[in-house]
XYZ file of C-alpha atoms in Angstrom:
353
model
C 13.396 -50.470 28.040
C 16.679 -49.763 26.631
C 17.986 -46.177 26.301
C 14.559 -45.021 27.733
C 12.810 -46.453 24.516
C 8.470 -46.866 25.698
C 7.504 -47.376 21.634
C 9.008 -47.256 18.639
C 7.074 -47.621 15.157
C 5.177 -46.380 11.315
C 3.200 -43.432 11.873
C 1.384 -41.479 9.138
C 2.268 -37.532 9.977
C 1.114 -34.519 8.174
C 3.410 -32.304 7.084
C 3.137 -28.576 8.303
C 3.269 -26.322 5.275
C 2.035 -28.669 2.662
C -0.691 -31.028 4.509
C 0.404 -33.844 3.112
C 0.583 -37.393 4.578
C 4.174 -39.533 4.440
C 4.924 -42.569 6.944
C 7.310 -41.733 9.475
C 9.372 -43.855 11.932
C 8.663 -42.617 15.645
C 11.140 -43.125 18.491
C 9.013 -42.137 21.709
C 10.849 -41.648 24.958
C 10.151 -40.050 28.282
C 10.111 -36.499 26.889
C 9.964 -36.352 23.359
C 8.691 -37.802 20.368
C 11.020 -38.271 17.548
C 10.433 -38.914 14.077
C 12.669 -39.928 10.639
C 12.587 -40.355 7.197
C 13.100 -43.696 6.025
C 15.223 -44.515 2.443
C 15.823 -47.617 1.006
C 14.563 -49.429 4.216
C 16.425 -47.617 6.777
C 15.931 -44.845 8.989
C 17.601 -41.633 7.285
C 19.898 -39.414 10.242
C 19.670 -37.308 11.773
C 16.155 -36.874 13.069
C 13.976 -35.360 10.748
C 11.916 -33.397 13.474
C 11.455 -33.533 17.371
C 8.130 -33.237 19.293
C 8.967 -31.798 22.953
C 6.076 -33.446 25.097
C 6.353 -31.167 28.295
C 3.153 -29.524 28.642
C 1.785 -31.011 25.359
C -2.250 -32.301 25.671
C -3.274 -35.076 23.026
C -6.889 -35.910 21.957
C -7.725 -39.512 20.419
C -9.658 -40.173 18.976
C -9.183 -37.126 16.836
C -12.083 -36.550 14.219
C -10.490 -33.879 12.111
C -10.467 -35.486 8.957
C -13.256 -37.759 8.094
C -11.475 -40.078 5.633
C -8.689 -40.513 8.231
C -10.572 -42.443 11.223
C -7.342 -43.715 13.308
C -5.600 -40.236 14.548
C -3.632 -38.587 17.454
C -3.638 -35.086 17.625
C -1.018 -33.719 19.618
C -0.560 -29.875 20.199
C 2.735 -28.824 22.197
C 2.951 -25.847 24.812
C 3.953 -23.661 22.016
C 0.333 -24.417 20.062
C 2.121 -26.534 17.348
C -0.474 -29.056 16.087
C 0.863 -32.606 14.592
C -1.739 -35.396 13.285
C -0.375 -38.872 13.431
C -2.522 -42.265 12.375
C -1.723 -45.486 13.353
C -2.573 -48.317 10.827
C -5.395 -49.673 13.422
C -7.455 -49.289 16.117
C -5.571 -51.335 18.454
C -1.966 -49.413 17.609
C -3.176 -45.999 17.658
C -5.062 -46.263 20.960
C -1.359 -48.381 22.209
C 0.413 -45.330 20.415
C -2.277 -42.639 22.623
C -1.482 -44.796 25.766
C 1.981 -44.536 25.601
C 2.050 -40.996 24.858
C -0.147 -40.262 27.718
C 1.922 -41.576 30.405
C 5.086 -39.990 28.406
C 3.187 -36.214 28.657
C 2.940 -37.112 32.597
C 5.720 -38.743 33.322
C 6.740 -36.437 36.264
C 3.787 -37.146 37.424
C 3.179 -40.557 39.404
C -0.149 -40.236 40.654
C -1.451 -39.139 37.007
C 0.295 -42.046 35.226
C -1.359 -44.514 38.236
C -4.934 -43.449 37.366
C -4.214 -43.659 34.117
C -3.746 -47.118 34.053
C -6.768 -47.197 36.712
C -8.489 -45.741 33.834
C -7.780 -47.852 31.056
C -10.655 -50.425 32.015
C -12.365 -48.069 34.456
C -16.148 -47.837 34.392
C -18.371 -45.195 34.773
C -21.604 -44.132 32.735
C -22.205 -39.917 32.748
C -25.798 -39.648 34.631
C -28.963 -38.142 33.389
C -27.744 -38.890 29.921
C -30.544 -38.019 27.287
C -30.700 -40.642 24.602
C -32.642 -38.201 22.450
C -30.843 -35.573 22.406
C -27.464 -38.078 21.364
C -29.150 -39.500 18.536
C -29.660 -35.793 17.414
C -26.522 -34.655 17.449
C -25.366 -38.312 15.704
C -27.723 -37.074 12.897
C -26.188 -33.243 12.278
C -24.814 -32.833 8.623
C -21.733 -31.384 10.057
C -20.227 -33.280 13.145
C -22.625 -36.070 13.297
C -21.777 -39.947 12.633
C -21.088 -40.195 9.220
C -22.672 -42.879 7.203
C -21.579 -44.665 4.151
C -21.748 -47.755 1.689
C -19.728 -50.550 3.541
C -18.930 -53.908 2.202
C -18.893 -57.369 4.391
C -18.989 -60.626 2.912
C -19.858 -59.554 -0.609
C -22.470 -57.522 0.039
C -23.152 -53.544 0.529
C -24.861 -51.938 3.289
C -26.102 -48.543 2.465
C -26.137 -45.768 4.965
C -23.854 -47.669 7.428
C -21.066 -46.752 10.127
C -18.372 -48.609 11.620
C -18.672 -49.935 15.292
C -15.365 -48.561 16.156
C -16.213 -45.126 14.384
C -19.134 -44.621 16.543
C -17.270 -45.379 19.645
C -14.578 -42.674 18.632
C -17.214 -40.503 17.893
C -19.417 -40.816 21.444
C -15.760 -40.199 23.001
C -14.863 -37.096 20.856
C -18.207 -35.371 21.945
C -18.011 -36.076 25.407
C -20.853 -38.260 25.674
C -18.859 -41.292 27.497
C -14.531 -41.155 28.696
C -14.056 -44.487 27.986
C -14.317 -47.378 25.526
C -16.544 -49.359 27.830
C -18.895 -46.366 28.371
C -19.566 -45.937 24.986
C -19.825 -49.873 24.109
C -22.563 -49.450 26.589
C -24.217 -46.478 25.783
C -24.395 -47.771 22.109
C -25.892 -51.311 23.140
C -28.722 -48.584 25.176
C -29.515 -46.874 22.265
C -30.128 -50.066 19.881
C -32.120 -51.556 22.895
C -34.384 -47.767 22.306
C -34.384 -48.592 18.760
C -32.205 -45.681 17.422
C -29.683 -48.068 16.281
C -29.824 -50.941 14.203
C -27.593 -53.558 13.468
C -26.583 -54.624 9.801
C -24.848 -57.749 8.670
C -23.421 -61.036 10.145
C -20.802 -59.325 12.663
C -23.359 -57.105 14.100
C -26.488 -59.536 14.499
C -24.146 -62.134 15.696
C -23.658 -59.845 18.828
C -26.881 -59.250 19.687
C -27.802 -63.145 20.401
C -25.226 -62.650 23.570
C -27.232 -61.879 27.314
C -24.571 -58.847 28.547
C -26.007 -55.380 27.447
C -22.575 -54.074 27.245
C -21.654 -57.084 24.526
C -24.099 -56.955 22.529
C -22.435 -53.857 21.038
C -19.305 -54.260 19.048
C -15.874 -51.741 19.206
C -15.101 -53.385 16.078
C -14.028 -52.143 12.174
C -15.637 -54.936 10.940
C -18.976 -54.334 13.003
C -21.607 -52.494 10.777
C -24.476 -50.358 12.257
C -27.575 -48.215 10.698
C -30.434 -45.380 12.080
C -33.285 -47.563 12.481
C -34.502 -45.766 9.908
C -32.624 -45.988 7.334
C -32.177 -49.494 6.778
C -31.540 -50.800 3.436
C -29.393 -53.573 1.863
C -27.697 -53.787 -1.600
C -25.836 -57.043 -2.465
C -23.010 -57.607 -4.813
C -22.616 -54.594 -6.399
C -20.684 -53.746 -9.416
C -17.581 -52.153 -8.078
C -15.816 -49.410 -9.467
C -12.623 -50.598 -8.763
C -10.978 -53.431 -10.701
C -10.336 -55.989 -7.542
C -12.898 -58.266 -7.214
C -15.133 -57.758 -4.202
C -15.032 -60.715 -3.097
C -11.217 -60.607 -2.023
C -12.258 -57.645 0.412
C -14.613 -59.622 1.795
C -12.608 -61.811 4.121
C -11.872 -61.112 7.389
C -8.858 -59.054 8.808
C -6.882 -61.190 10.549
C -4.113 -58.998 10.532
C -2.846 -55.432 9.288
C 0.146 -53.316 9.875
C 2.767 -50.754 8.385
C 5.847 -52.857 6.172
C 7.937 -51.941 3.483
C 7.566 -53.084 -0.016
C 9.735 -53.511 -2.938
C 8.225 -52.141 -6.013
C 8.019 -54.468 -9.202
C 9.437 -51.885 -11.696
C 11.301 -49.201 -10.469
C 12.574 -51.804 -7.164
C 12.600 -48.785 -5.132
C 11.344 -49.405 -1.177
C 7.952 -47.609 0.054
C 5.821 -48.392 3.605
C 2.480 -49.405 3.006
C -0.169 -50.562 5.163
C -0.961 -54.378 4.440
C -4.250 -56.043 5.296
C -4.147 -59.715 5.458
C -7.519 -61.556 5.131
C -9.067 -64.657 5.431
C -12.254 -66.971 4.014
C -10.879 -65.997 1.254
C -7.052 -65.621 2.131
C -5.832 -62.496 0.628
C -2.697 -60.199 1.461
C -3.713 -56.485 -0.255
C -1.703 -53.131 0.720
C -2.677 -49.507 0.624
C -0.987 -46.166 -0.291
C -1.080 -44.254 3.694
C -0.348 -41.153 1.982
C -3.641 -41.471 0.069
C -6.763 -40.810 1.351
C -8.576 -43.104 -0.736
C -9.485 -46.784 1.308
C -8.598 -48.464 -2.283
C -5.646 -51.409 -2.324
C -3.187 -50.232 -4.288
C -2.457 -54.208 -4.891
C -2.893 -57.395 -3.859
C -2.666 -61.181 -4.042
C -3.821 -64.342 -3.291
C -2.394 -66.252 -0.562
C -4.015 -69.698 -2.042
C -0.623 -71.871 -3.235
C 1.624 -69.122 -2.392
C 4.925 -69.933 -0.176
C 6.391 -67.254 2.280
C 9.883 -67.487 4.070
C 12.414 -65.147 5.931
C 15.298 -63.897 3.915
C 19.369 -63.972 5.474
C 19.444 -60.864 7.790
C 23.535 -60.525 6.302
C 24.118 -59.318 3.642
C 21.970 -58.034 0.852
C 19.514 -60.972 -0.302
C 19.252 -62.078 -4.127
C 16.720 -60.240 -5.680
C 16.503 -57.155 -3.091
C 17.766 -53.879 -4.995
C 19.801 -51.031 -2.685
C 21.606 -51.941 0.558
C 18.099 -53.067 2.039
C 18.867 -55.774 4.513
C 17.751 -56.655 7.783
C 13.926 -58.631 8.795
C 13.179 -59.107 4.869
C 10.828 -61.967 3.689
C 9.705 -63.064 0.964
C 6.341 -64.222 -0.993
C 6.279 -66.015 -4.356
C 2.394 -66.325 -5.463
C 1.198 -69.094 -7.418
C 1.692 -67.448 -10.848
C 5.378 -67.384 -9.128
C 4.910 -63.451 -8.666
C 8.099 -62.392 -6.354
C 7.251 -59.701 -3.277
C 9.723 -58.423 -1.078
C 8.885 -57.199 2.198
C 10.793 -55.763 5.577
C 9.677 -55.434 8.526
C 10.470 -53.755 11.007
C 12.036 -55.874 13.599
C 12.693 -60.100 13.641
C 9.702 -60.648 15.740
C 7.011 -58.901 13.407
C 8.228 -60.569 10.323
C 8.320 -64.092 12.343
C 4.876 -62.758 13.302
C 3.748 -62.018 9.986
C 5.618 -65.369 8.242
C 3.476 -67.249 10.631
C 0.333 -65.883 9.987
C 0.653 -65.368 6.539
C 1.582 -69.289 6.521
C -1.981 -70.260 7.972
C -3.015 -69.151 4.838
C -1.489 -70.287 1.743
């Protein structure tokens, strides 16, 4: 890649003296990890910090902060910790990937097995079911379980596919993704796991043991014991719950005009479908709440010029802009962050109005 460039893109950081969260744009290259502040829709110079990765080690997933599922922990030769969280799944374990191979760069052999190791195999032996589903159920670093929503309804007392596969892999229990798909599917063919709506069930109709669980944040599971169902609930929050209910077809980190003030923030957008809904969330808060939202049904999305300042866009913001104009001819402004996302997004987002 040019200039050395392995992945650029939104990260969340925390900050080191005050622990709070702000998206960052990181530049990772063969030795370091660089990140900067972004104003009015452009990357502010110079750097505002540098992460040396010689002798660094990285965990994902990282399990540090409960209402922050999607982290990297990196911690440099020098013991400096920094917590980074991708907007999904998918992009933070790319993001942990990349970083990997960076961190051993010098090191051939290491970089081969670690793409050996990316699909690799390999359940730990003599592994005690029992004494797992303990563990999952200790107040402080078991599975966490909570009200989750799918299709309308509630499901008390739940976790998230994905969150239990990040958790068998933080404890040890499994190395890989594919171990701990499969050591999940053995412990709901014991009975200590249950599965709990339509994503979940669906799975278990297929024949392959390691399919029939699902590495998914959509994918809701329960202790066989505890299985109880609430549906439609009155939600706290003003948007209606049935415009969360659709599935994620797509998600990622853009920036986003605001309405009064017309100054540019990154937020993490969540496009849904059945029904097709485009909401985004505050990354700095910890709170899983949209922070707004729209529906997609009549609405009409295009690209905006790349020269020049577009009409309507405040500040010298130019560059991979589009635009949305909702049926009650609501006007949202949106870059992202190169020509081939927002022709990605435009596309997708285009399947749905």
């Amino acid at each position: 890649m040019e200039d050395g460039l392995l992945k650029e893109g939104f990260l969340v950081k925390r900050g080191h003296i005050v622990h709070n969260w702000k998206v960052r744009w990181f530049i990772l290259r063969q030795n370091t990890l660089v990140y900067y502040k972004l104003e009015g829709g452009r990357r502010v110079t110079p750097p505002k910090g540098r992460i040396l990765l010689d002798g660094c080690t990285i965990t994902c997933p990282c399990l540090e902060y409960e209402n922050r599922p999607l982290l990297i922990k990196l911690k440099t030769q020098t013991s400096t910790e920094y917590f980074l969280e991708a907007c999904s799944r998918e992009e933070r374990d790319a993001w942990a990937f990349e970083i990997t191979g960076a961190i051993h760069a010098g090191q051939p052999g290491k970089v081969q097995q670690l793409h050996s190791l990316r699909n690799s195999f390999k359940l730990p032996p003599h592994i005690s079911l029992h004494r797992i589903v303990d563990k999952m159920h200790d107040s402080n670093t078991g599975i966490r379980s909570s009200p989750n929503m799918e299709q309308g309804s509630t499901y008390k007392k739940t976790f998230l596919g994905s969150s239990l596969v990040d958790w068998l892999i933080s404890n040890s229990f499994t190395a890989s993704r594919l171990e701990a798909v499969t050591l999940a599917s053995m412990l709901m063919e014991e009975n200590f796991l249950r599965p709990v709506g339509v994503r979940s069930m669906g799975a278990i109709r297929s024949g392959d043991l390691a399919e029939q669980f699902l590495d998914d944040s959509t994918a809701l599971y329960t202790f066989a014991e505890s299985y109880k169902k609430k549906i439609s609930p009155k939600e706290e929050i003003s948007l209606s719950t049935v415009e969360l209910s659709g599935t994620v077809v797509k998600q990622g980190y853009l920036a986003k005009q605001g309405h009064k003030r017309k100054n540019w923030k990154v937020r993490r957008f969540v496009l849904r479908k059945d029904p097709a809904f485009l909401h985004y969330y505050d990354p700095s808060k910890e709170e899983n709440r949209p922070v707004g939202g729209f529906s997609l049904r009549g609405s009409l999305v295009s690209a905006l010029e790349d020269n020049g300042v577009p009409t309507g866009v405040k500040g010298n913001v130019q560059g991979n802009l589009f635009k949305v104009i909702t049926k009650d001819d609501t006007h949202y402004y949106i870059q992202a962050s190169s020509k081939a996302e927002r022709a990605e997004w435009i596309e997708a987002i285009k399947k749905l109005t």
